[in-house]
Structure formats: structure tokens, C-alpha cells
């Protein structure tokens, strides 16, 4: 694909400069400069990439859905089609403690805006894998087991081994007891690891969501999974606005089990140990 030419057509502006700075799975990442001086972020699909256009449609839908509750937390979708997603360019820097506390408070506000059911109205993706967003007004635990754990277990089974598969199956069998007090669905980012948080102008901006109606502890557990900066301040800000239910720390491994299974499927055995440890910790919690 002629990325530069397609970008110009999609946004209706002359592209003065386009530079690739990285890749993500099968997609190229670019910074573009448009006539008039506007900088844009571009994610473009390599021909034949997994998910085809559904990946960008899901990401755009998630950003718009999150932005409907808090427009300042996510970037505006400038343009999207089956081959490309275009967002404003964000000059990011280091996180500060004050920005982290602000993120915690704003995340609590976002979560307070309940969509009324778990799941979403669009087909989901997480990285290059389909994400079953089939909506449900029932309990979170059964939805999580059926839509976030069970779909990835067969593909992860070879790396996890029989003992690892058995651990995850025990978590699913006991999900009603392990999930903690009932919570109404929250509007969550769904893939909130530290790499999807950009720090700019004294606040955080969230990108690359797998957004859906879910459990609010899921976003916080994701922030902890790979070490978000100033996590203690994020949590402090969150607790000021919306205190978490008793036992939330013990439930962190339960919420991390889904992204870890995804990592096993995508990247192989290097994540198998972490996944089995999370399942064991969830059962012990």
C-alpha cells in the first residue's frame, strides 16, 4: 500500500512528510506532517495482516466510546478505514506523580459511567486476536470466564501444559467465588498496560484500547502487570474518587489472567510461567 498517498486521500490534505518510526504486530506506525503544520499518528495495515480492517474499526469505535464519557482521556479519531487509522500526534514525556494522581481520578470517573452491560456493540480485537464482545447483562464472573479466558485457552494449551490448563480451568470453574462482590459494568479501556498510556502536558492520554463494558478492577490490574510509573499515586487518586471493594489486591492476578493468556498465544512459552502463577494466585486469593 502507498501509505503516504492513502493518508492524503483519507484526511483530504497534502502530506508534507511521512516517517515510519516503528511497527506493532503486522501494522506500520508513522508520524505524518500535513499541510498547515498538523502532525498525525498513523497506523497502517500491511497487506494480508491479521484482522484486516476490523482491527482499526474496533480501535476507532473504542476510542469514540471512551471519549463519549471523557473526551480528554483519549485522542480524537481523525480518520479510519479498513487499511488505516489516523489520530492526532501526541508529544509524550515522562510521567509525574501529580499526573498519575490525576489519571487515577479521571479513570475512576470513566469507570463510573456504566454502559449497563458487559461487552460491547462492536466486534473486538486485542492486538492481532479477536476479542468476543458479545454483550451480557448477567454476572461479570461467568462473562469473563466465557468471553475472556475460555477462547484463548485452546491456543495456549501447548505452552501451558496439562497442569497449566488445569489451573485455568479451575479458575473458570470457581469464577463465581473468586470474582469478589458484584459490580455494575464499567466503561473500561480493556488493554491498559503502561505502553498504552501517553504522558503529555501534565496528564495522561490513553491509546490503543480494547474497550468494552467490564470490571473496573481489570484496568487497574493491567496497569500493574508491566509496571506503570507512579502506580501508587494512580491508585491513591482512584481511591479518593471511587474506593475499591475489599480484597481487590488479591483479585489482581485474576484480572491479569486474560492478558497473560493473550501473551502466551501471541508470543509463546516465555509467558507461560507468569500465566500459571497468576492462575495459582487467583485460586489462592
mmCIF file of C-alpha atoms in Angstrom:
data_model
loop_
_atom_site.group_PDB
_atom_site.id
_atom_site.type_symbol
_atom_site.label_atom_id
_atom_site.label_comp_id
_atom_site.label_asym_id
_atom_site.label_seq_id
_atom_site.Cartn_x
_atom_site.Cartn_y
_atom_site.Cartn_z
ATOM 1 C CA UNK A 1 0.000 0.000 0.000
ATOM 2 C CA UNK A 2 1.126 3.549 -0.745
ATOM 3 C CA UNK A 3 0.798 4.794 2.843
ATOM 4 C CA UNK A 4 1.520 8.423 2.031
ATOM 5 C CA UNK A 5 -0.925 8.551 -0.838
ATOM 6 C CA UNK A 6 -3.660 6.783 1.069
ATOM 7 C CA UNK A 7 -3.196 9.055 4.084
ATOM 8 C CA UNK A 8 -3.639 12.143 1.907
ATOM 9 C CA UNK A 9 -6.817 10.739 0.389
ATOM 10 C CA UNK A 10 -8.232 9.682 3.755
ATOM 11 C CA UNK A 11 -7.703 13.010 5.545
ATOM 12 C CA UNK A 12 -8.220 15.192 2.482
ATOM 13 C CA UNK A 13 -4.944 17.086 2.902
ATOM 14 C CA UNK A 14 -1.492 17.169 1.357
ATOM 15 C CA UNK A 15 1.043 15.074 3.257
ATOM 16 C CA UNK A 16 4.248 17.085 3.517
ATOM 17 C CA UNK A 17 6.247 14.405 5.318
ATOM 18 C CA UNK A 18 5.775 10.816 6.440
ATOM 19 C CA UNK A 19 8.226 8.861 8.574
ATOM 20 C CA UNK A 20 7.875 5.315 9.897
ATOM 21 C CA UNK A 21 9.093 5.036 13.476
ATOM 22 C CA UNK A 22 8.096 1.507 14.386
ATOM 23 C CA UNK A 23 5.693 -1.365 13.998
ATOM 24 C CA UNK A 24 3.106 -3.141 16.113
ATOM 25 C CA UNK A 25 2.304 -6.731 15.243
ATOM 26 C CA UNK A 26 1.628 -6.557 11.494
ATOM 27 C CA UNK A 27 0.978 -2.800 11.330
ATOM 28 C CA UNK A 28 3.351 0.019 10.498
ATOM 29 C CA UNK A 29 3.452 3.095 12.745
ATOM 30 C CA UNK A 30 4.097 6.507 11.206
ATOM 31 C CA UNK A 31 4.305 10.192 12.000
ATOM 32 C CA UNK A 32 2.859 12.389 9.309
ATOM 33 C CA UNK A 33 3.058 16.138 8.739
ATOM 34 C CA UNK A 34 0.078 17.632 6.912
ATOM 35 C CA UNK A 35 -0.116 20.903 5.035
ATOM 36 C CA UNK A 36 -0.795 23.592 7.592
ATOM 37 C CA UNK A 37 1.582 22.055 10.118
ATOM 38 C CA UNK A 38 -0.629 19.460 11.791
ATOM 39 C CA UNK A 39 1.143 16.300 12.956
ATOM 40 C CA UNK A 40 -0.698 12.983 12.926
ATOM 41 C CA UNK A 41 -0.140 9.453 14.123
ATOM 42 C CA UNK A 42 -0.828 6.786 11.525
ATOM 43 C CA UNK A 43 -1.277 3.057 11.971
ATOM 44 C CA UNK A 44 -1.351 1.312 8.612
ATOM 45 C CA UNK A 45 -2.088 -2.304 7.800
ATOM 46 C CA UNK A 46 0.434 -4.377 5.946
ATOM 47 C CA UNK A 47 -1.308 -6.218 3.129
ATOM 48 C CA UNK A 48 -2.656 -9.534 4.432
ATOM 49 C CA UNK A 49 -2.298 -8.577 8.112
ATOM 50 C CA UNK A 50 -4.444 -10.404 10.640
ATOM 51 C CA UNK A 51 -7.847 -8.912 11.292
ATOM 52 C CA UNK A 52 -7.952 -6.938 8.071
ATOM 53 C CA UNK A 53 -9.981 -3.772 8.569
ATOM 54 C CA UNK A 54 -11.782 -4.972 11.669
ATOM 55 C CA UNK A 55 -8.845 -4.100 13.899
ATOM 56 C CA UNK A 56 -8.940 -0.398 13.061
ATOM 57 C CA UNK A 57 -12.730 -0.254 13.180
ATOM 58 C CA UNK A 58 -12.689 -1.743 16.679
ATOM 59 C CA UNK A 59 -9.971 0.627 17.877
ATOM 60 C CA UNK A 60 -11.798 3.650 16.490
ATOM 61 C CA UNK A 61 -15.106 2.515 17.992
ATOM 62 C CA UNK A 62 -13.431 2.035 21.370
ATOM 63 C CA UNK A 63 -11.773 5.460 21.325
ATOM 64 C CA UNK A 64 -15.024 7.180 20.415
ATOM 65 C CA UNK A 65 -16.954 5.214 23.027
ATOM 66 C CA UNK A 66 -14.450 6.084 25.762
ATOM 67 C CA UNK A 67 -14.317 9.683 24.572
ATOM 68 C CA UNK A 68 -18.082 9.987 24.936
ATOM 69 C CA UNK A 69 -17.557 9.694 28.683
ATOM 70 C CA UNK A 70 -14.287 11.670 28.974
ATOM 71 C CA UNK A 71 -13.038 13.290 25.790
ATOM 72 C CA UNK A 72 -9.807 14.396 27.461
ATOM 73 C CA UNK A 73 -8.622 10.863 28.237
ATOM 74 C CA UNK A 74 -8.397 9.609 24.645
ATOM 75 C CA UNK A 75 -7.351 11.138 21.317
ATOM 76 C CA UNK A 76 -9.851 12.116 18.657
ATOM 77 C CA UNK A 77 -10.226 9.746 15.724
ATOM 78 C CA UNK A 78 -9.365 11.891 12.696
ATOM 79 C CA UNK A 79 -9.945 9.213 10.066
ATOM 80 C CA UNK A 80 -10.290 5.462 9.773
ATOM 81 C CA UNK A 81 -10.914 2.817 7.136
ATOM 82 C CA UNK A 82 -10.032 -0.837 6.671
ATOM 83 C CA UNK A 83 -6.394 -0.002 5.912
ATOM 84 C CA UNK A 84 -5.509 2.895 8.188
ATOM 85 C CA UNK A 85 -6.221 4.707 11.464
ATOM 86 C CA UNK A 86 -5.271 8.369 11.882
ATOM 87 C CA UNK A 87 -5.062 10.172 15.230
ATOM 88 C CA UNK A 88 -3.527 13.463 16.387
ATOM 89 C CA UNK A 89 0.167 13.189 17.184
ATOM 90 C CA UNK A 90 0.836 13.376 20.936
ATOM 91 C CA UNK A 91 4.232 14.561 22.138
ATOM 92 C CA UNK A 92 4.700 12.412 25.211
ATOM 93 C CA UNK A 93 7.235 12.589 28.007
ATOM 94 C CA UNK A 94 7.871 11.330 31.498
ATOM 95 C CA UNK A 95 5.096 10.769 33.999
ATOM 96 C CA UNK A 96 4.844 12.882 37.132
ATOM 97 C CA UNK A 97 3.256 11.999 40.454
ATOM 98 C CA UNK A 98 0.625 14.704 40.016
ATOM 99 C CA UNK A 99 -0.280 13.491 36.529
ATOM 100 C CA UNK A 100 -0.534 9.952 37.867
ATOM 101 C CA UNK A 101 -2.931 11.037 40.609
ATOM 102 C CA UNK A 102 -4.993 12.885 38.013
ATOM 103 C CA UNK A 103 -5.131 9.737 35.882
ATOM 104 C CA UNK A 104 -6.411 7.777 38.871
ATOM 105 C CA UNK A 105 -9.196 10.281 39.490
ATOM 106 C CA UNK A 106 -10.142 10.506 35.824
ATOM 107 C CA UNK A 107 -10.076 6.724 35.424
ATOM 108 C CA UNK A 108 -12.443 6.419 38.371
ATOM 109 C CA UNK A 109 -14.758 8.902 36.682
ATOM 110 C CA UNK A 110 -14.622 6.983 33.423
ATOM 111 C CA UNK A 111 -15.443 3.730 35.198
ATOM 112 C CA UNK A 112 -18.391 5.337 36.951
ATOM 113 C CA UNK A 113 -20.072 5.816 33.569
ATOM 114 C CA UNK A 114 -21.702 2.409 33.278
ATOM 115 C CA UNK A 115 -22.734 1.141 29.823
ATOM 116 C CA UNK A 116 -25.313 -1.096 31.514
ATOM 117 C CA UNK A 117 -23.941 -4.429 30.307
ATOM 118 C CA UNK A 118 -20.691 -6.300 29.894
ATOM 119 C CA UNK A 119 -19.204 -6.445 26.400
ATOM 120 C CA UNK A 120 -19.760 -4.019 23.547
ATOM 121 C CA UNK A 121 -21.834 -3.492 20.428
ATOM 122 C CA UNK A 122 -18.892 -3.968 18.025
ATOM 123 C CA UNK A 123 -16.617 -6.980 17.338
ATOM 124 C CA UNK A 124 -13.495 -6.563 19.424
ATOM 125 C CA UNK A 125 -9.786 -7.125 18.893
ATOM 126 C CA UNK A 126 -6.871 -7.234 21.309
ATOM 127 C CA UNK A 127 -3.603 -6.871 19.435
ATOM 128 C CA UNK A 128 -4.000 -9.246 16.461
ATOM 129 C CA UNK A 129 -6.519 -11.546 18.156
ATOM 130 C CA UNK A 130 -10.324 -11.431 18.000
ATOM 131 C CA UNK A 131 -11.994 -10.391 21.245
ATOM 132 C CA UNK A 132 -15.504 -11.667 21.892
ATOM 133 C CA UNK A 133 -17.539 -8.637 22.924
ATOM 134 C CA UNK A 134 -20.890 -10.448 22.984
ATOM 135 C CA UNK A 135 -22.914 -8.362 25.453
ATOM 136 C CA UNK A 136 -24.393 -9.714 28.656
ATOM 137 C CA UNK A 137 -26.473 -8.248 31.452
ATOM 138 C CA UNK A 138 -25.642 -11.178 33.731
ATOM 139 C CA UNK A 139 -22.822 -11.611 36.234
ATOM 140 C CA UNK A 140 -19.303 -10.465 35.376
ATOM 141 C CA UNK A 141 -17.633 -13.711 36.501
ATOM 142 C CA UNK A 142 -19.366 -16.004 34.041
ATOM 143 C CA UNK A 143 -18.962 -13.443 31.236
ATOM 144 C CA UNK A 144 -15.243 -13.125 31.971
ATOM 145 C CA UNK A 145 -14.726 -16.899 32.021
ATOM 146 C CA UNK A 146 -16.671 -17.448 28.806
ATOM 147 C CA UNK A 147 -15.521 -14.404 26.798
ATOM 148 C CA UNK A 148 -12.046 -13.601 28.116
ATOM 149 C CA UNK A 149 -10.492 -16.863 29.344
ATOM 150 C CA UNK A 150 -12.043 -19.822 27.518
ATOM 151 C CA UNK A 151 -11.481 -18.510 23.949
ATOM 152 C CA UNK A 152 -7.681 -18.333 24.389
ATOM 153 C CA UNK A 153 -7.072 -21.481 26.404
ATOM 154 C CA UNK A 154 -7.006 -23.966 23.480
ATOM 155 C CA UNK A 155 -4.364 -21.966 21.595
ATOM 156 C CA UNK A 156 -2.312 -21.541 24.781
ATOM 157 C CA UNK A 157 -2.618 -25.179 25.898
ATOM 158 C CA UNK A 158 0.571 -26.453 24.271
ATOM 159 C CA UNK A 159 2.686 -23.836 26.035
ATOM 160 C CA UNK A 160 0.885 -24.107 29.367
ATOM 161 C CA UNK A 161 0.949 -27.901 29.558
ATOM 162 C CA UNK A 162 -1.669 -30.041 31.275
ATOM 163 C CA UNK A 163 -1.011 -28.568 34.703
ATOM 164 C CA UNK A 164 -1.354 -25.009 33.436
ATOM 165 C CA UNK A 165 -4.552 -25.739 31.535
ATOM 166 C CA UNK A 166 -5.971 -27.438 34.635
ATOM 167 C CA UNK A 167 -5.187 -24.355 36.738
ATOM 168 C CA UNK A 168 -7.013 -22.036 34.350
ATOM 169 C CA UNK A 169 -9.957 -24.423 34.140
ATOM 170 C CA UNK A 170 -10.182 -24.442 37.951
ATOM 171 C CA UNK A 171 -10.283 -20.639 37.907
ATOM 172 C CA UNK A 172 -13.156 -20.739 35.420
ATOM 173 C CA UNK A 173 -14.999 -23.344 37.474
ATOM 174 C CA UNK A 174 -14.685 -21.216 40.634
ATOM 175 C CA UNK A 175 -15.129 -17.825 38.998
ATOM 176 C CA UNK A 176 -18.282 -17.001 40.929
ATOM 177 C CA UNK A 177 -16.440 -17.264 44.250
ATOM 178 C CA UNK A 178 -13.206 -15.661 43.039
ATOM 179 C CA UNK A 179 -14.646 -12.568 41.371
ATOM 180 C CA UNK A 180 -15.493 -10.692 44.559
ATOM 181 C CA UNK A 181 -18.548 -8.538 45.267
ATOM 182 C CA UNK A 182 -20.883 -7.854 42.371
ATOM 183 C CA UNK A 183 -20.073 -4.672 40.436
ATOM 184 C CA UNK A 184 -22.053 -2.993 37.715
ATOM 185 C CA UNK A 185 -20.374 -2.865 34.289
ATOM 186 C CA UNK A 186 -17.832 -0.088 33.893
ATOM 187 C CA UNK A 187 -16.653 1.659 30.760
ATOM 188 C CA UNK A 188 -13.069 0.315 30.649
ATOM 189 C CA UNK A 189 -10.077 0.665 28.341
ATOM 190 C CA UNK A 190 -9.527 -3.092 28.388
ATOM 191 C CA UNK A 191 -5.801 -3.198 27.484
ATOM 192 C CA UNK A 192 -4.396 -0.622 29.876
ATOM 193 C CA UNK A 193 -0.772 -1.675 30.185
ATOM 194 C CA UNK A 194 1.782 1.096 30.669
ATOM 195 C CA UNK A 195 2.679 1.264 26.960
ATOM 196 C CA UNK A 196 -0.859 2.402 26.162
ATOM 197 C CA UNK A 197 -0.602 5.423 28.459
ATOM 198 C CA UNK A 198 0.951 8.579 26.975
ATOM 199 C CA UNK A 199 2.026 11.302 29.379
ATOM 200 C CA UNK A 200 1.730 14.819 27.986
ATOM 201 C CA UNK A 201 1.018 18.314 29.290
ATOM 202 C CA UNK A 202 0.549 17.251 32.888
ATOM 203 C CA UNK A 203 -1.933 14.477 32.247
ATOM 204 C CA UNK A 204 -2.302 11.026 30.744
ATOM 205 C CA UNK A 205 -3.862 10.086 27.424
ATOM 206 C CA UNK A 206 -4.997 6.512 26.764
ATOM 207 C CA UNK A 207 -4.461 4.868 23.380
ATOM 208 C CA UNK A 208 -4.906 1.506 21.630
ATOM 209 C CA UNK A 209 -7.915 0.314 23.652
ATOM 210 C CA UNK A 210 -9.750 -2.991 23.655
ATOM 211 C CA UNK A 211 -12.667 -1.063 25.123
ATOM 212 C CA UNK A 212 -15.817 -2.697 26.455
ATOM 213 C CA UNK A 213 -18.121 -2.825 29.411
ATOM 214 C CA UNK A 214 -16.128 -4.724 32.004
ATOM 215 C CA UNK A 215 -14.972 -4.847 35.608
ATOM 216 C CA UNK A 216 -13.212 -1.708 36.797
ATOM 217 C CA UNK A 217 -10.507 -3.723 38.565
ATOM 218 C CA UNK A 218 -9.380 -5.021 35.161
ATOM 219 C CA UNK A 219 -7.881 -1.677 34.084
ATOM 220 C CA UNK A 220 -6.035 -1.288 37.392
ATOM 221 C CA UNK A 221 -4.700 -4.836 37.224
ATOM 222 C CA UNK A 222 -3.409 -4.165 33.714
ATOM 223 C CA UNK A 223 -1.580 -1.063 34.893
ATOM 224 C CA UNK A 224 0.159 -3.232 37.486
ATOM 225 C CA UNK A 225 1.025 -6.078 35.109
ATOM 226 C CA UNK A 226 4.049 -4.500 33.451
ATOM 227 C CA UNK A 227 4.714 -1.689 35.901
ATOM 228 C CA UNK A 228 3.037 1.665 35.221
ATOM 229 C CA UNK A 229 5.031 4.640 36.556
ATOM 230 C CA UNK A 230 3.788 6.085 39.853
ATOM 231 C CA UNK A 231 1.275 3.268 40.190
ATOM 232 C CA UNK A 232 0.850 4.024 43.889
ATOM 233 C CA UNK A 233 -0.223 7.573 43.035
ATOM 234 C CA UNK A 234 -2.628 6.355 40.322
ATOM 235 C CA UNK A 235 -4.254 4.062 42.865
ATOM 236 C CA UNK A 236 -4.368 6.792 45.503
ATOM 237 C CA UNK A 237 -6.138 9.144 43.101
ATOM 238 C CA UNK A 238 -8.561 6.406 42.121
ATOM 239 C CA UNK A 239 -9.389 5.513 45.715
ATOM 240 C CA UNK A 240 -10.125 9.168 46.508
ATOM 241 C CA UNK A 241 -12.954 9.147 43.995
ATOM 242 C CA UNK A 242 -14.183 5.545 43.970
ATOM 243 C CA UNK A 243 -12.858 3.254 46.725
ATOM 244 C CA UNK A 244 -12.343 -0.323 45.599
ATOM 245 C CA UNK A 245 -14.124 -3.272 47.174
ATOM 246 C CA UNK A 246 -12.398 -5.241 49.908
ATOM 247 C CA UNK A 247 -9.987 -7.874 48.603
ATOM 248 C CA UNK A 248 -9.201 -6.077 45.330
ATOM 249 C CA UNK A 249 -5.464 -6.618 45.708
ATOM 250 C CA UNK A 250 -5.965 -10.371 45.993
ATOM 251 C CA UNK A 251 -8.031 -10.293 42.793
ATOM 252 C CA UNK A 252 -5.320 -8.626 40.694
ATOM 253 C CA UNK A 253 -3.985 -11.992 39.356
ATOM 254 C CA UNK A 254 -7.500 -12.988 38.304
ATOM 255 C CA UNK A 255 -7.831 -9.884 36.142
ATOM 256 C CA UNK A 256 -4.309 -10.337 34.765
ATOM 257 C CA UNK A 257 -5.049 -13.871 33.617
ATOM 258 C CA UNK A 258 -6.761 -12.778 30.405
ATOM 259 C CA UNK A 259 -3.938 -10.560 29.074
ATOM 260 C CA UNK A 260 -1.386 -13.193 30.077
ATOM 261 C CA UNK A 261 -3.248 -15.850 28.094
ATOM 262 C CA UNK A 262 -3.258 -13.458 25.149
ATOM 263 C CA UNK A 263 0.502 -13.052 25.516
ATOM 264 C CA UNK A 264 1.003 -16.812 25.529
ATOM 265 C CA UNK A 265 -0.990 -17.115 22.308
ATOM 266 C CA UNK A 266 0.881 -14.252 20.646
ATOM 267 C CA UNK A 267 4.417 -14.720 21.978
ATOM 268 C CA UNK A 268 4.693 -18.291 23.218
ATOM 269 C CA UNK A 269 6.247 -20.031 26.181
ATOM 270 C CA UNK A 270 8.025 -17.005 27.677
ATOM 271 C CA UNK A 271 4.697 -16.015 29.293
ATOM 272 C CA UNK A 272 3.579 -19.494 30.329
ATOM 273 C CA UNK A 273 5.150 -19.311 33.772
ATOM 274 C CA UNK A 274 3.558 -15.941 34.563
ATOM 275 C CA UNK A 275 0.193 -17.243 33.397
ATOM 276 C CA UNK A 276 0.320 -20.341 35.577
ATOM 277 C CA UNK A 277 1.476 -18.251 38.539
ATOM 278 C CA UNK A 278 -1.435 -15.831 38.046
ATOM 279 C CA UNK A 279 -3.921 -18.699 37.904
ATOM 280 C CA UNK A 280 -2.494 -20.236 41.081
ATOM 281 C CA UNK A 281 -2.550 -16.854 42.843
ATOM 282 C CA UNK A 282 -6.147 -16.261 41.770
ATOM 283 C CA UNK A 283 -7.158 -19.593 43.256
ATOM 284 C CA UNK A 284 -5.273 -18.855 46.461
ATOM 285 C CA UNK A 285 -6.742 -15.366 46.785
#
